[in-house]
Coordinates of C-alpha atoms and ligand atoms in Angstrom, one line a residue:
M1 CA 1.7 -15.4 -11.5
T2 CA 2.5 -11.8 -10.7
R3 CA -0.5 -9.7 -11.0
T4 CA -0.1 -6.0 -11.9
L5 CA -2.4 -3.5 -10.4
D6 CA -4.0 -0.9 -12.7
I7 CA -3.4 2.0 -10.3
E8 CA -4.9 4.7 -12.6
Q9 CA -8.1 2.7 -12.8
L10 CA -8.2 1.9 -9.1
R11 CA -7.8 5.6 -8.3
A12 CA -10.5 6.6 -10.8
Q13 CA -12.8 4.2 -9.0
T14 CA -12.0 5.9 -5.6
P15 CA -13.7 9.3 -5.3
G16 CA -11.4 10.4 -2.4
C17 CA -8.3 10.1 -4.6
A18 CA -9.4 13.3 -6.4
I19 CA -9.9 15.2 -3.2
S20 CA -6.9 14.7 -1.1
T21 CA -3.5 13.1 -0.9
H22 CA -4.3 10.4 1.6
F23 CA -1.6 9.0 3.7
N24 CA -3.8 7.7 6.5
H25 CA -4.7 4.3 5.2
S26 CA -3.8 2.8 8.6
G27 CA -6.3 5.1 10.3
S28 CA -9.0 4.5 7.7
S29 CA -8.5 4.1 4.0
L30 CA -10.5 5.5 1.1
P31 CA -13.4 3.2 0.0
S32 CA -13.9 2.5 -3.7
D33 CA -17.2 3.5 -5.4
T34 CA -18.2 -0.2 -5.4
V35 CA -17.9 -0.3 -1.6
L36 CA -19.8 3.0 -1.3
A37 CA -22.6 1.7 -3.6
A38 CA -22.9 -1.6 -1.7
V39 CA -23.6 0.5 1.5
T40 CA -25.8 3.2 0.1
E41 CA -27.9 0.9 -2.2
H42 CA -28.7 -1.3 0.8
L43 CA -29.7 1.7 2.9
Q44 CA -32.1 2.6 0.0
R45 CA -33.5 -0.9 -0.1
E46 CA -34.0 -0.7 3.6
S47 CA -36.1 2.5 3.3
L48 CA -38.1 1.1 0.4
Y49 CA -38.8 -2.5 1.4
G50 CA -38.3 -2.5 5.1
P51 CA -34.9 -3.2 6.9
M52 CA -35.8 -6.7 8.0
E53 CA -37.1 -7.6 4.5
A54 CA -34.0 -6.1 2.8
A55 CA -31.8 -8.0 5.2
A56 CA -33.5 -11.3 4.3
N57 CA -32.8 -10.7 0.7
A58 CA -29.2 -9.8 1.4
A59 CA -28.5 -13.0 3.5
G60 CA -26.7 -14.7 0.6
L61 CA -24.4 -11.7 0.2
I62 CA -23.6 -11.7 3.9
D63 CA -22.7 -15.4 3.6
E64 CA -20.4 -14.5 0.7
A65 CA -18.7 -11.8 2.8
R66 CA -18.1 -14.3 5.5
A67 CA -16.7 -16.8 3.0
D68 CA -14.4 -14.0 1.6
A69 CA -13.3 -13.0 5.0
A70 CA -12.4 -16.6 5.7
G71 CA -10.7 -17.0 2.3
L72 CA -8.6 -13.9 2.9
I73 CA -7.0 -15.5 6.0
G74 CA -7.1 -19.2 5.2
A75 CA -9.9 -19.9 7.7
A76 CA -13.4 -21.6 7.4
P77 CA -16.5 -19.5 7.2
A78 CA -17.7 -21.1 10.5
E79 CA -14.6 -19.6 12.2
I80 CA -15.5 -16.0 11.3
A81 CA -17.7 -13.5 13.2
F82 CA -18.4 -10.0 12.2
S83 CA -18.1 -7.2 14.8
S84 CA -18.4 -3.5 15.0
S85 CA -14.7 -2.7 15.6
G86 CA -11.4 -4.4 16.0
S87 CA -11.4 -3.6 19.7
A88 CA -14.9 -4.9 20.2
A89 CA -13.9 -8.1 18.5
W90 CA -10.8 -8.5 20.6
G91 CA -12.8 -7.7 23.8
L92 CA -15.5 -10.3 23.0
A93 CA -12.9 -13.0 22.6
F94 CA -11.0 -12.0 25.7
A95 CA -14.1 -11.8 27.8
A96 CA -15.0 -15.4 26.8
L97 CA -11.7 -16.9 28.1
P98 CA -11.8 -18.7 31.5
P99 CA -11.7 -16.1 34.3
L100 CA -8.3 -15.1 35.5
V101 CA -7.3 -15.9 39.0
E102 CA -4.6 -14.6 41.3
G103 CA -1.1 -15.4 40.1
D104 CA -2.1 -15.9 36.4
R105 CA 0.1 -14.3 33.8
I106 CA -0.6 -12.8 30.4
L107 CA 2.4 -12.3 28.1
V108 CA 2.2 -9.4 25.6
G109 CA 4.3 -8.0 22.8
R110 CA 5.8 -4.6 23.4
Q111 CA 3.7 -3.0 20.6
E112 CA 0.3 -4.2 22.0
W113 CA -2.6 -1.9 21.0
G114 CA -3.4 0.3 23.9
G115 CA -7.1 -0.7 24.0
N116 CA -6.3 -4.4 24.3
L117 CA -3.8 -3.6 26.9
S118 CA -6.3 -1.6 29.0
T119 CA -8.8 -4.5 28.7
M120 CA -6.2 -7.0 29.9
Q121 CA -4.9 -4.7 32.6
A122 CA -8.3 -4.1 34.1
A123 CA -9.1 -7.8 34.2
A124 CA -5.7 -8.6 35.6
K125 CA -6.1 -6.0 38.4
R126 CA -9.5 -7.5 39.4
A127 CA -8.1 -11.0 39.6
G128 CA -4.6 -10.3 41.0
A129 CA -3.0 -11.5 37.7
R130 CA 0.0 -10.0 36.0
I131 CA 0.6 -8.6 32.5
E132 CA 4.3 -9.1 31.4
T133 CA 6.0 -7.7 28.4
I134 CA 8.0 -10.1 26.2
P135 CA 11.5 -8.8 25.4
V136 CA 12.3 -7.6 21.9
N137 CA 15.1 -8.6 19.5
E138 CA 17.7 -6.0 18.4
D139 CA 15.4 -4.9 15.5
G140 CA 12.6 -4.1 18.0
S141 CA 10.4 -7.2 17.1
V142 CA 9.0 -9.4 19.7
D143 CA 11.5 -12.1 20.6
A144 CA 10.0 -15.6 20.3
N145 CA 13.0 -17.2 22.1
A146 CA 12.5 -14.9 25.0
L147 CA 8.8 -15.8 25.0
A148 CA 9.7 -19.5 25.2
A149 CA 11.8 -18.8 28.2
M150 CA 8.9 -17.1 30.0
I151 CA 6.4 -19.8 29.6
D152 CA 5.2 -21.7 32.7
D153 CA 1.9 -23.2 33.8
R154 CA 0.5 -19.9 35.0
V155 CA 0.5 -18.3 31.5
R156 CA -3.1 -18.0 30.4
L157 CA -2.7 -16.0 27.2
V158 CA -0.1 -14.6 24.7
A159 CA -1.2 -11.5 22.9
L160 CA 0.6 -10.0 19.9
T161 CA -0.1 -6.9 17.9
W162 CA 1.4 -8.1 14.6
L163 CA 1.9 -4.7 12.9
P164 CA 1.9 -1.9 15.5
A165 CA 0.0 1.3 15.1
N166 CA 3.1 3.4 15.6
G167 CA 5.4 2.4 12.7
G168 CA 6.6 0.0 10.1
L169 CA 7.5 -3.0 12.3
I170 CA 6.2 -6.5 11.2
N171 CA 6.5 -8.9 14.0
D172 CA 7.2 -12.6 13.3
A173 CA 3.7 -13.8 14.2
A174 CA 4.5 -17.4 13.1
A175 CA 7.6 -17.7 15.3
I176 CA 5.4 -16.7 18.3
G177 CA 2.8 -19.2 17.2
R178 CA 5.3 -22.0 17.2
V179 CA 6.0 -21.3 20.9
T180 CA 2.3 -21.0 21.9
R181 CA 1.3 -24.1 20.0
A182 CA 4.1 -26.1 21.6
A183 CA 3.0 -24.9 25.1
G184 CA -0.8 -25.2 24.4
I185 CA -1.4 -21.6 25.4
P186 CA -4.1 -19.4 23.7
Y187 CA -2.6 -17.0 21.2
F188 CA -4.4 -13.7 20.2
I189 CA -3.3 -11.7 17.3
D190 CA -4.3 -8.1 16.7
A191 CA -4.1 -7.9 12.9
A192 CA -5.7 -4.5 12.5
Q193 CA -2.9 -3.2 10.2
A194 CA -2.3 -6.6 8.5
L195 CA -5.6 -7.4 6.9
G196 CA -5.6 -6.3 3.3
Q197 CA -1.9 -5.3 3.5
L198 CA -0.1 -8.6 4.1
P199 CA -1.0 -12.2 3.1
V200 CA -2.4 -13.9 6.2
D201 CA -2.7 -17.7 6.8
V202 CA -4.0 -18.4 10.2
S203 CA -2.9 -22.1 10.1
A204 CA 0.7 -21.2 9.3
I205 CA 0.7 -18.6 12.1
G206 CA -0.9 -21.0 14.6
C207 CA -3.1 -18.4 16.3
D208 CA -6.3 -19.1 18.1
M209 CA -7.8 -15.7 17.6
L210 CA -7.1 -13.0 15.1
K211 CA -9.0 -9.8 14.4
G212 CA -8.8 -6.7 12.3
S213 CA -10.9 -3.7 11.2
G214 CA -12.4 -3.5 7.8
R215 CA -11.8 0.2 7.3
K216 CA -8.0 0.1 7.1
F217 CA -6.0 -1.6 4.4
L218 CA -9.1 -3.5 3.3
R219 CA -10.8 -0.2 2.4
G220 CA -14.2 -1.2 3.8
P221 CA -16.6 1.2 5.6
R222 CA -16.1 2.2 9.2
G223 CA -18.0 0.2 11.8
A224 CA -17.3 -3.3 10.6
A225 CA -14.5 -5.8 11.7
I226 CA -13.6 -9.4 11.3
L227 CA -13.0 -11.8 14.2
Y228 CA -11.4 -15.2 13.5
L229 CA -11.6 -18.0 16.1
R230 CA -10.0 -21.4 15.5
K231 CA -12.6 -24.1 15.4
A232 CA -11.3 -26.2 18.2
F233 CA -10.5 -23.1 20.4
L234 CA -14.0 -21.6 19.8
K235 CA -15.6 -24.5 21.7
T236 CA -13.6 -23.5 24.8
L237 CA -15.0 -20.0 24.9
E238 CA -18.0 -18.8 26.8
P239 CA -19.4 -15.6 25.3
A240 CA -20.0 -12.9 27.9
Y241 CA -23.5 -12.4 26.6
L242 CA -25.9 -14.1 24.2
D243 CA -28.9 -13.2 22.1
V244 CA -31.3 -14.8 19.8
L245 CA -28.8 -15.3 17.0
S246 CA -25.9 -16.6 19.2
S247 CA -28.2 -19.0 21.0
T248 CA -31.6 -20.6 20.8
W249 CA -33.8 -21.1 23.8
G250 CA -33.9 -24.8 24.8
E251 CA -35.7 -26.7 27.5
D252 CA -32.6 -26.5 29.8
G253 CA -31.8 -22.9 28.9
P254 CA -29.8 -21.5 26.0
N255 CA -28.2 -23.7 23.3
V256 CA -25.2 -21.7 22.2
R257 CA -24.2 -21.8 18.5
T258 CA -21.1 -23.9 17.9
D259 CA -19.7 -21.6 15.1
A260 CA -18.1 -18.2 15.5
Q261 CA -21.5 -16.5 15.2
R262 CA -21.9 -17.3 18.9
F263 CA -20.1 -13.9 19.1
E264 CA -22.6 -12.1 16.8
T265 CA -26.0 -10.5 17.6
S266 CA -29.0 -10.8 15.4
E267 CA -29.1 -7.0 15.0
K268 CA -26.2 -6.0 12.7
P269 CA -25.3 -3.2 10.3
I270 CA -26.2 -5.1 7.1
A271 CA -25.3 -2.2 4.8
L272 CA -21.8 -1.9 6.4
L273 CA -21.3 -5.7 6.1
L274 CA -22.2 -5.5 2.5
G275 CA -19.7 -2.8 2.1
L276 CA -17.1 -4.9 3.9
G277 CA -18.0 -7.8 1.6
A278 CA -17.4 -5.6 -1.5
A279 CA -14.0 -4.5 -0.1
L280 CA -13.0 -8.1 0.7
K281 CA -13.9 -9.2 -2.9
Q282 CA -11.8 -6.4 -4.3
A283 CA -8.8 -7.1 -2.1
R284 CA -8.9 -10.8 -3.0
S285 CA -9.4 -10.2 -6.7
L286 CA -6.4 -7.7 -6.8
G287 CA -4.4 -10.2 -4.8
V288 CA -2.9 -9.4 -1.4
D289 CA 0.6 -10.5 -2.7
A290 CA 0.4 -7.8 -5.4
I291 CA -0.9 -5.2 -2.8
R292 CA 1.9 -6.1 -0.5
R293 CA 4.6 -5.7 -3.2
R294 CA 3.3 -2.3 -4.2
I295 CA 3.0 -1.1 -0.6
R296 CA 6.5 -2.3 0.2
E297 CA 8.0 -0.5 -2.8
L298 CA 6.1 2.8 -2.2
S299 CA 6.7 2.9 1.6
G300 CA 10.4 2.1 1.0
Q301 CA 10.6 5.0 -1.3
L302 CA 8.7 7.3 1.1
R303 CA 11.0 6.3 4.0
G304 CA 14.1 7.0 1.9
Q305 CA 12.9 10.4 0.8
L306 CA 11.8 11.5 4.2
A307 CA 15.1 10.3 5.7
A308 CA 16.9 12.5 3.3
I309 CA 15.2 15.7 4.6
P310 CA 17.3 17.6 7.1
G311 CA 15.6 17.6 10.5
V312 CA 13.5 14.5 9.8
A313 CA 14.0 11.3 11.9
I314 CA 12.4 8.0 10.9
H315 CA 11.2 5.8 13.9
D316 CA 10.3 2.5 12.2
L317 CA 11.6 -0.6 13.8
G318 CA 12.0 -4.1 12.2
T319 CA 13.8 -5.6 9.4
E320 CA 10.9 -6.3 7.0
K321 CA 8.7 -3.2 7.1
S322 CA 5.0 -2.4 6.5
G323 CA 3.4 0.5 4.9
L324 CA 3.3 2.5 8.1
V325 CA 6.0 5.2 8.1
S326 CA 6.7 6.9 11.4
F327 CA 8.8 10.0 11.7
T328 CA 9.3 13.3 13.5
V329 CA 10.4 16.7 12.2
A330 CA 12.7 18.8 14.4
G331 CA 10.9 21.8 15.8
I332 CA 7.3 20.8 14.8
A333 CA 5.1 18.6 17.0
P334 CA 3.5 15.7 15.1
Q335 CA 0.0 17.0 15.7
A336 CA 1.0 20.5 14.4
L337 CA 2.6 18.9 11.4
R338 CA -0.6 16.9 10.7
G339 CA -2.6 20.1 10.9
K340 CA -0.2 22.0 8.5
L341 CA -0.3 19.2 6.0
A342 CA -4.1 19.0 6.2
E343 CA -4.2 22.7 5.1
K344 CA -2.7 21.4 1.9
R345 CA -5.1 18.5 1.7
I346 CA -2.4 16.0 2.6
T347 CA -3.6 13.6 5.3
I348 CA -1.3 11.9 7.8
A349 CA -1.9 10.9 11.4
A350 CA -0.2 11.8 14.7
N351 CA 0.0 9.1 17.4
G352 CA 0.7 9.7 21.0
I353 CA 1.4 7.2 23.8
P354 CA -2.1 5.8 24.3
Y355 CA -2.2 3.7 21.1
T356 CA 1.1 1.8 21.8
P357 CA 2.0 2.7 25.4
L358 CA 4.6 0.0 26.2
D359 CA 6.5 0.6 23.0
M360 CA 6.4 4.4 23.1
M361 CA 7.5 4.5 26.7
A362 CA 10.2 1.9 26.2
R363 CA 11.6 4.1 23.4
G364 CA 11.1 7.4 25.1
L365 CA 8.8 8.6 22.4
N366 CA 5.8 11.0 23.2
E367 CA 4.4 11.4 19.8
I368 CA 5.2 10.4 16.2
A369 CA 3.8 11.5 12.8
R370 CA 2.6 8.6 10.8
A371 CA 2.2 8.4 7.0
S372 CA 0.7 5.2 5.9
V373 CA 0.8 4.0 2.3
S374 CA -1.7 2.1 0.3
Y375 CA -1.4 0.6 -3.2
L376 CA -3.5 3.6 -4.2
N377 CA -0.8 6.1 -3.6
T378 CA 1.5 7.2 -6.3
T379 CA 5.1 8.4 -6.5
D380 CA 3.8 11.9 -7.3
E381 CA 1.9 11.9 -4.0
I382 CA 5.0 10.8 -2.2
D383 CA 6.9 13.7 -3.8
R384 CA 4.1 16.1 -2.8
L385 CA 4.2 14.9 0.8
C386 CA 8.0 15.1 1.1
D387 CA 8.2 18.5 -0.6
N388 CA 5.7 19.9 1.9
V389 CA 7.5 18.2 4.9
A390 CA 10.8 19.6 3.6
A391 CA 9.3 23.1 3.4
L392 CA 7.9 22.9 6.9
A393 CA 11.2 21.4 8.2
R394 CA 13.1 24.4 6.7
Q395 CA 10.7 26.9 8.3
A396 CA 11.1 25.2 11.7
A397 CA 14.9 25.0 11.5
Ligands
PLP1 C1 -2.9 -2.3 15.9 C2 -4.2 -1.8 16.1 N1 -5.1 -2.4 16.9 C3 -6.3 -2.0 17.1 C4 -6.8 -0.8 16.6 C5 -8.1 -0.3 16.9 O1 -9.1 -0.8 16.0 P1 -10.6 -0.3 16.1 O2 -10.5 1.2 16.0 O3 -11.2 -1.0 14.9 O4 -11.1 -0.8 17.4 C6 -5.9 -0.1 15.7 C7 -6.4 1.2 15.1 O5 -5.7 2.0 14.6 C8 -4.6 -0.6 15.5 O6 -3.8 0.1 14.7

């Protein structure tokens, strides 16, 4: 059944929609008033009843949030850990892999998030291991066949950023998964830009780890992220550190939890997780299919309108595209463009090399402007953004 989104109502329930024309949903989206209330009301309960006591009363809701996170991606609740950021989640899983040794190889997609890449590069350097980039198809997506040809018994990990931070590409995560599954190699997916934007089914993709931040297309609060670890894979991981939640003290030392909470600590931001829980419920009740359809339609429209402006170049790769629209305007640096639009209360982002170093360098790009579309955006907002970009492009010409 096709669900229709009541955009007017959803915007009315999002205080930020009345303040600015927000096109930075891939940086951080606008939370709904339900998410805001879930956070602030819990902070109030903490101040009134004591944080530990308020947390005990909220335990059922945290379980629900975990079940909703699992439900969003086709996982089991025991396969979900909450973390503070996508990068922290990724780093926890990576640090729990068997140590690299000299000659080991890690194969990465060209659009890998810069933070993940730095983490891998530092570990590889210490061990004398190598990071290698998987070639891309003609449309810029990671080439699964090329990956298959690179596999040997020294490959310890395949890492893919599914939807890159620097544009509209959607990699074929399942095609990569078929290769890693056949080879029995751990497969990590950075789904920062996918959660809440695209339907996700971890079994169909065949990944061992997948993570994403709550604040982006899910519209949760900052400071909360979701880490999925496949049940059978989870057992092979050794957390870099433990605490009184992830392990209990036994006669022979720590007994480490067997579920994904072996990657959590007992101290956690309950208010933020309740906010994330509210955001997850909202995304699931709207339906990610319906969200995806609207984002695809709006971002296609935005891409088309921007492309028609003299002086504007679109930089999105891929055949099927996400809601991230990357572009440059002749004569205006992306950061300056961002600043000029911000004066009009239109928010976009400007990304340099550090977020996606391999891809930016391979394409000779130093910086791009990025307008990211949510289902909350409207065609009027797209017109407003494009009219302002057109005016700035004319001035710069
Ligand atoms: C693809 C991708 N990975 C990772 C991150 C970083 O996530 P976090 O800031 O939650 O660590 C981002 C943030 O924009 C991203 O786009």
